[in-house]
Coordinates of C-alpha atoms and ligand atoms in Angstrom, one line a residue:
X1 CA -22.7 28.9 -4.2
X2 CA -22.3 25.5 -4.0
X3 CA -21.8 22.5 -6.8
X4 CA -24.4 19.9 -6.2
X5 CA -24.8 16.5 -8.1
X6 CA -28.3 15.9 -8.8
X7 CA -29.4 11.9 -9.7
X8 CA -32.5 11.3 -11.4
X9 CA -32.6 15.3 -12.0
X10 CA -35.1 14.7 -15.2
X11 CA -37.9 13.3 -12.7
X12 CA -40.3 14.6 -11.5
X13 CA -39.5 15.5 -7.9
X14 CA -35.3 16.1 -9.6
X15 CA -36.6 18.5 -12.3
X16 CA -38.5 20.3 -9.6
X17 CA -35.7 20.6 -7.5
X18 CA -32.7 21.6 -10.3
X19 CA -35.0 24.9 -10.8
X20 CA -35.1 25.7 -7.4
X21 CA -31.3 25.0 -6.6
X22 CA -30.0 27.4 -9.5
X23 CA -32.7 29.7 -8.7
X24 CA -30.9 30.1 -5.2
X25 CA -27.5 30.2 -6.9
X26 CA -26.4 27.0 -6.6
X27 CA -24.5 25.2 -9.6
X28 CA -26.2 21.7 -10.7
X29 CA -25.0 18.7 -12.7
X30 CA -27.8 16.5 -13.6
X31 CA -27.7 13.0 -14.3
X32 CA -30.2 10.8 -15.7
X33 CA -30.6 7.7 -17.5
X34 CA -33.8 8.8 -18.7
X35 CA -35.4 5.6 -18.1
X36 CA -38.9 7.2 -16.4
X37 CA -37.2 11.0 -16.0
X38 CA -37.6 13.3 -19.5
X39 CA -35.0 16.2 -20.9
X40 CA -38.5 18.1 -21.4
X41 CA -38.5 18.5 -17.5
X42 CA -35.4 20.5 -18.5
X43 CA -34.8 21.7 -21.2
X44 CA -35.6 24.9 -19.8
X45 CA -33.0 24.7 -18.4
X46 CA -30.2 23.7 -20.8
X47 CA -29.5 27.6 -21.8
X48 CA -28.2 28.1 -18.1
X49 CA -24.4 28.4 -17.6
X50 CA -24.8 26.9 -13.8
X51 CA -26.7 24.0 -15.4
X52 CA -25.3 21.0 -16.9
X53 CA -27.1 17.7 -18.1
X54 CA -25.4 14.1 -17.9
X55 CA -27.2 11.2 -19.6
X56 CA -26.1 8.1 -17.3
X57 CA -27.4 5.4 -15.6
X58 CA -26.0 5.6 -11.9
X59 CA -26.2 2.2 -11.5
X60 CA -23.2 2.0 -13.6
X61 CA -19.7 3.2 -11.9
X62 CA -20.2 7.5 -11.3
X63 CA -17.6 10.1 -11.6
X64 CA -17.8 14.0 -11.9
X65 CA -15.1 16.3 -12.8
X66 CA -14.6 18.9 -10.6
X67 CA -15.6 20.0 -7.1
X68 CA -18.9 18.3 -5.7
X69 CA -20.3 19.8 -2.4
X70 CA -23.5 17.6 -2.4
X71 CA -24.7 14.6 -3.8
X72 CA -28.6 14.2 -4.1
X73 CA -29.4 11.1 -4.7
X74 CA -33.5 10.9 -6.5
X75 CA -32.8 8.7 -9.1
X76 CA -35.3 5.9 -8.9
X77 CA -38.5 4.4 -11.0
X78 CA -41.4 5.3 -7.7
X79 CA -44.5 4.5 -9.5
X80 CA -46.8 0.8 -8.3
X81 CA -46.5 0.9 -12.2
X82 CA -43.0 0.6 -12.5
X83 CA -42.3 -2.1 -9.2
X84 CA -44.1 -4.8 -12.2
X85 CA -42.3 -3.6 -15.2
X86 CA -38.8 -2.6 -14.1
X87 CA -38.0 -4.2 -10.5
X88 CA -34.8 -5.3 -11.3
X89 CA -33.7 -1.2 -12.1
X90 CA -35.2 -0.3 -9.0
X91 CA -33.3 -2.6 -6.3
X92 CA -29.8 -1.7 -8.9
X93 CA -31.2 1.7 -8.5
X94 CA -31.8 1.6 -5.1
X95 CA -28.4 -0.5 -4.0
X96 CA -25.9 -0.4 -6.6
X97 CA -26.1 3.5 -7.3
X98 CA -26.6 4.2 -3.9
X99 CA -23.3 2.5 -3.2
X100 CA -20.9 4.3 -5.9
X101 CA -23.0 7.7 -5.2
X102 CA -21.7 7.3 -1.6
X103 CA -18.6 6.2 -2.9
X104 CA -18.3 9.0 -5.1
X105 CA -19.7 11.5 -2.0
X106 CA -16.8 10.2 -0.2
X107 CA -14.0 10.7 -2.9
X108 CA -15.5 14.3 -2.9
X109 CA -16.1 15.3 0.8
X110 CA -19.6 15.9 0.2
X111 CA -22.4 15.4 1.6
X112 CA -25.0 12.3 0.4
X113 CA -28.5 13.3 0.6
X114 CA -30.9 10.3 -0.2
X115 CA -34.5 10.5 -0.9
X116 CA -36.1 7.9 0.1
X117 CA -39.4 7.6 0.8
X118 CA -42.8 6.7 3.2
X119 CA -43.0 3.2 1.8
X120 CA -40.0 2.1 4.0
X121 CA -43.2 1.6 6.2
X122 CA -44.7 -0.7 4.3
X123 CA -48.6 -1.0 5.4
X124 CA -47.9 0.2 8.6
X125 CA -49.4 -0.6 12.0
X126 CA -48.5 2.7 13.6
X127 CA -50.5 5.7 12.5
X128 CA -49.4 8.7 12.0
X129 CA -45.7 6.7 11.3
X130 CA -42.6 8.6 13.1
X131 CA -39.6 8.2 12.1
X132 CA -38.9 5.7 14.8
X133 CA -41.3 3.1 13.8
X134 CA -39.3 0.1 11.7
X135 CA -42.5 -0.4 9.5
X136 CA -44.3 -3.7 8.4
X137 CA -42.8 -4.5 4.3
X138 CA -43.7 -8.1 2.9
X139 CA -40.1 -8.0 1.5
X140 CA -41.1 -10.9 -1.1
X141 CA -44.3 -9.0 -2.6
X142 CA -43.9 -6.7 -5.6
X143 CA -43.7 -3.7 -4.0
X144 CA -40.9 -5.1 -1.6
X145 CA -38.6 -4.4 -4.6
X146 CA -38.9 -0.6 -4.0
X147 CA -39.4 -0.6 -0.4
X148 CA -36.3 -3.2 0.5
X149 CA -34.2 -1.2 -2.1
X150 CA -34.7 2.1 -0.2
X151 CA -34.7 0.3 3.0
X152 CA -30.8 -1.2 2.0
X153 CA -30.2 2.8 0.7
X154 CA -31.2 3.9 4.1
X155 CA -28.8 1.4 6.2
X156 CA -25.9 1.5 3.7
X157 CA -26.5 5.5 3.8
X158 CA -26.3 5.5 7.8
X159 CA -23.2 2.5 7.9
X160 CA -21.0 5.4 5.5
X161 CA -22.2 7.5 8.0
X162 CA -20.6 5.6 10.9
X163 CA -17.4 4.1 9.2
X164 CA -16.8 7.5 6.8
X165 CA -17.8 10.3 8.7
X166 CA -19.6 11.5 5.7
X167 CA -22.5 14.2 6.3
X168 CA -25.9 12.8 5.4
X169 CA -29.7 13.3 5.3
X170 CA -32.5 10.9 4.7
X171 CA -35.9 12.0 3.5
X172 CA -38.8 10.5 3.6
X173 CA -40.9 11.5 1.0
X174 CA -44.7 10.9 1.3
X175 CA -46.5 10.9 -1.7
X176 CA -45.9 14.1 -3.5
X177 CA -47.8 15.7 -6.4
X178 CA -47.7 18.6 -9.1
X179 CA -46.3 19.5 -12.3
X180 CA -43.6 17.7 -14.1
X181 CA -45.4 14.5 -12.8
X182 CA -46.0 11.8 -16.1
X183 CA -49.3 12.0 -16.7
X184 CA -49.4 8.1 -17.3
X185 CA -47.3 7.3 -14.3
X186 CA -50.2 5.6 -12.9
X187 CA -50.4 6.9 -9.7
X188 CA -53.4 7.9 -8.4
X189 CA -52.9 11.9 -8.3
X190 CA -52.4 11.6 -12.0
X191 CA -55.0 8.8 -12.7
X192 CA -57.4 10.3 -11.5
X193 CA -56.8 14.1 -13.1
X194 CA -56.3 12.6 -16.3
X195 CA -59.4 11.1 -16.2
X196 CA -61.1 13.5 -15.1
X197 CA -59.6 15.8 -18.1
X198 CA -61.2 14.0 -19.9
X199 CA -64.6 12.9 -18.4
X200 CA -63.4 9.3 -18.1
X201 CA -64.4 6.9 -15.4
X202 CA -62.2 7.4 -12.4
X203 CA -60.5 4.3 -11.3
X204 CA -60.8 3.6 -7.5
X205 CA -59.1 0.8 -6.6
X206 CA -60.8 -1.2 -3.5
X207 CA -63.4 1.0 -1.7
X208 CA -61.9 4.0 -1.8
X209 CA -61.2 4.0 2.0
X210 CA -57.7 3.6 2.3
X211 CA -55.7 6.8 2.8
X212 CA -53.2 8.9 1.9
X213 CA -51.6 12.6 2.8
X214 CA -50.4 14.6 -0.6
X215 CA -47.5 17.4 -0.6
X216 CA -47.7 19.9 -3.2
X217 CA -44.3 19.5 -5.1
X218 CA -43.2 22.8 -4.4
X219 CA -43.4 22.1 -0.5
X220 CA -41.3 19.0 -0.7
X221 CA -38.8 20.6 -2.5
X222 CA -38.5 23.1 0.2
X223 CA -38.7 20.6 3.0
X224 CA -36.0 19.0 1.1
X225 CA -33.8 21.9 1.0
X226 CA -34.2 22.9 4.8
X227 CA -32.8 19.0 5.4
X228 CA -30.2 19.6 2.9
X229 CA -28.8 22.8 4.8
X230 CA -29.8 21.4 8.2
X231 CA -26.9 19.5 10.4
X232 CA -30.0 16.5 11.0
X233 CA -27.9 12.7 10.0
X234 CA -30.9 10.7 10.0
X235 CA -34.3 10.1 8.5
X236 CA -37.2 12.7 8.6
X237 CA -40.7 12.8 7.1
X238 CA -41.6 15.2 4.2
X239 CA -44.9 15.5 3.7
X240 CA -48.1 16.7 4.1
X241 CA -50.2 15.5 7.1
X242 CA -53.8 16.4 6.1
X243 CA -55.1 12.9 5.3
X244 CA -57.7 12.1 2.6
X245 CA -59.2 9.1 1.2
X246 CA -58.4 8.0 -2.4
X247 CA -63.2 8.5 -2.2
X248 CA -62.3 12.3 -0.8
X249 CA -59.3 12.5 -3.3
X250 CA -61.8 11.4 -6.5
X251 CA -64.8 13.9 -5.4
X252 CA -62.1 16.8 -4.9
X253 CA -60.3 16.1 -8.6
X254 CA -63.9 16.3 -10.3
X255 CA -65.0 19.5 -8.1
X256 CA -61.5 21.4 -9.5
X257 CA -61.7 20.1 -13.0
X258 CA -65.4 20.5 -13.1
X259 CA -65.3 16.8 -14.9
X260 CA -68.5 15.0 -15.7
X261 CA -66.7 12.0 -14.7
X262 CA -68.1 9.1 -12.9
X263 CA -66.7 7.2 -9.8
X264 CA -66.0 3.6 -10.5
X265 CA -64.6 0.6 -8.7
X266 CA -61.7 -1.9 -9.4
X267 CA -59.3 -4.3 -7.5
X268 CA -56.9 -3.1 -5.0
X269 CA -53.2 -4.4 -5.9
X270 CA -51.3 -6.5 -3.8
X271 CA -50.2 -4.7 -0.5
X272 CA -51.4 -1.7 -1.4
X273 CA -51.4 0.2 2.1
X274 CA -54.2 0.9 4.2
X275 CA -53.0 4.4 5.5
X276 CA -50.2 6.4 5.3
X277 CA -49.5 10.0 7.3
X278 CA -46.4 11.4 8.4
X279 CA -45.4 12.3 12.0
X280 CA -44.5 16.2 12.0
X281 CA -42.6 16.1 15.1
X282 CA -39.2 15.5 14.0
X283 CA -39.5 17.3 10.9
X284 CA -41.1 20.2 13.2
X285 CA -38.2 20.1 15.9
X286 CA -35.5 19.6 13.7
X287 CA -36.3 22.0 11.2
X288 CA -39.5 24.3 11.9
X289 CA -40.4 23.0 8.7
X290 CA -44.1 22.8 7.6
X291 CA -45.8 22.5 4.2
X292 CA -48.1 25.4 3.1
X293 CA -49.9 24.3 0.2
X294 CA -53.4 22.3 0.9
X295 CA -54.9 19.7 -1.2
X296 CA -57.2 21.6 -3.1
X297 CA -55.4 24.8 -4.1
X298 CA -52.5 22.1 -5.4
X299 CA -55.0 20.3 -7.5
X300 CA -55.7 23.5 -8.8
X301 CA -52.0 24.3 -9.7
X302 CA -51.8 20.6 -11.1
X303 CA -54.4 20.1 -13.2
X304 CA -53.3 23.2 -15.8
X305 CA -50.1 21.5 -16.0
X306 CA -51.9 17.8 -17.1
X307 CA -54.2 19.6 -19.6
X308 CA -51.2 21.1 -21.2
X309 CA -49.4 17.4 -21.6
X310 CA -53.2 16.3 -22.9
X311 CA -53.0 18.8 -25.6
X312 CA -56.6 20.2 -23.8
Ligands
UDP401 N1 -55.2 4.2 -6.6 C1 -56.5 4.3 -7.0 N2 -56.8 4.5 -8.4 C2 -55.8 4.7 -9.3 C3 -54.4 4.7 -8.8 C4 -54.2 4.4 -7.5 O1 -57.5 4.1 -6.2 O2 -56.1 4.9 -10.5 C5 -55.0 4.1 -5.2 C6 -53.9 3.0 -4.8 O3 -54.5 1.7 -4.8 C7 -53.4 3.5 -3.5 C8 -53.5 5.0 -3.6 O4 -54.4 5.2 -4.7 O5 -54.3 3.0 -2.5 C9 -52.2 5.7 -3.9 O6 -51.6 5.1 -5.0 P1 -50.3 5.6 -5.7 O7 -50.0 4.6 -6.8 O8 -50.5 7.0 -6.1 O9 -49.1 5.6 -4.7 P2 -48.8 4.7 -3.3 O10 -49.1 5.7 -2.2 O11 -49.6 3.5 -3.3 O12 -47.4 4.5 -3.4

């Protein structure tokens, strides 16, 4: 059994993951600021002896009592949504906490797990994008204050690495769907069910022709634990690699919630990216990790969970 520190453990993806870890025994503490995470994520959870919750913004200075064997570092706003509202949280998020997590990971011994994510690839050029490609970010745009953030994490993650000796993993989350996601989080997995719910207008932004490849939460959460318990310091993909266009996404969401919902078209944001799939070969070598759970049999597990939040 090991003790693991678990930052931005009310999220989505950190909820997700705290069940999973004490479900395999493992002790969690769980820190959140609670600025995009929720305690109903966990308040399952509260009951459990190997579970604790700490409200905190890990931006500020961390310490943890006690023995800590890992630190997994999730905490971070990941919605377009949020790059507009909070930007200055996210680069804090993604520099300052990152610092006093390692920090803290090396006051401990333990090893510093960051999530990161595909957008370190900006719009890429490359397709499907291994690990070894250095990616195409307009670092002055509004997503650059995400993508530059995790891109700093990632370096600052490695340089500890080098100077400190300390154990680490990088993941690189494509984008990941299921329950526990906000329903207004704005991205399109939950856009687009919601609206659906509800026989709304789907909102496709551009022509629906860009793409993207979606990982059932439950998979990432494994694929994250493989790299966790792996010896792999470096970055590798998690994700999903069937690809789908945001058009395909928008006909499969109405097929599963049998919506009455019509297809309609809007602006694309600024640097929005054209495509986005992961390399497997890494991931594959490294780890003989592969996701199981395809697009349409994880719409079906997610769309339950959304009509629950919508009081449907
Ligand atoms: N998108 C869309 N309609 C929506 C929300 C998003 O067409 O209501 C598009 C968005 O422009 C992007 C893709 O869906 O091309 C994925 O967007 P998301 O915000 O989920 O995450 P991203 O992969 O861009 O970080």
């Amino acid at each position: 059994m090991a003790r693991i520190l678990v930052t931005g453990g009310a999220g989505f993806l950190g909820s997700n993951l705290c069940v999973r870890l004490l479900e395999r025994g493992d002790e969690v503490v769980c820190m959140d600021n609670l600025v995009t995470g929720s305690e109903k994520n966990i308040e399952s959870l509260f009951g459990n002896p190997n579970f604790q919750f700490v409200k905190h913004d890990v931006s500020e200075y961390v310490w943890v009592p006690g023995d800590v064997d890992s630190i997994m570092h999730l905490a971070s706003p990941a919605s377009p949504v949020d790059f507009d509202k909070i930007p200055i949280q996210i680069m804090k998020v993604g520099a300052v906490a990152t610092h006093n997590l390692l920090g803290l990971a090396r006051a401990k011994g333990a090893k510093f797990h960051l999530n990161s994510t595909s957008e370190v690839y900006g719009d890429p050029l490359v397709h499907p994008q291994p690990e070894t490609y250095w990616g195409n970010v307009n670092p002055i745009g509004p997503r650059g204050v995400y993508d530059e953030a995790k891109r700093f994490a990632e370096a600052l993650t490695m340089a500890y690495h080098r100077m400190h000796d300390i154990q680490v993993r990088i993941v690189r989350t494509f984008n990941t769907y299921g329950p526990n996601m906000r329903p207004d989080d704005g991205r399109v997995v939950s856009n687009f069910i919601t609206q659906a719910l509800r026989d709304m207008d789907i909102t496709i932004y551009g022509d629906g022709m860009q793409s993207r490849s979606f990982c059932y939460v439950d998979d990432q959460i494994d694929g994250q634990l493989a790299l966790l318990d792996s010896g792999y310091n470096g970055p590798v993909n998690i994700g999903n690699p069937n690809e789908f266009t945001m058009l395909e996404l928008a006909e499969q969401v109405i097929d599963v919630t049998n919506s009455n919902s019509k297809i309609t078209f809007h602006p694309l944001p600024q640097d929005d990216p054209t495509q986005r799939k992961p390399d497997m070969t890494r991931v594959t070598k490294e780890l003989g990790w592969a996701p199981k759970v395809q697009l349409r049999e994880g719409l079906e597990k997610t769309a339950p969970f959304f009509a629950k939040e919508l009081g449907l």
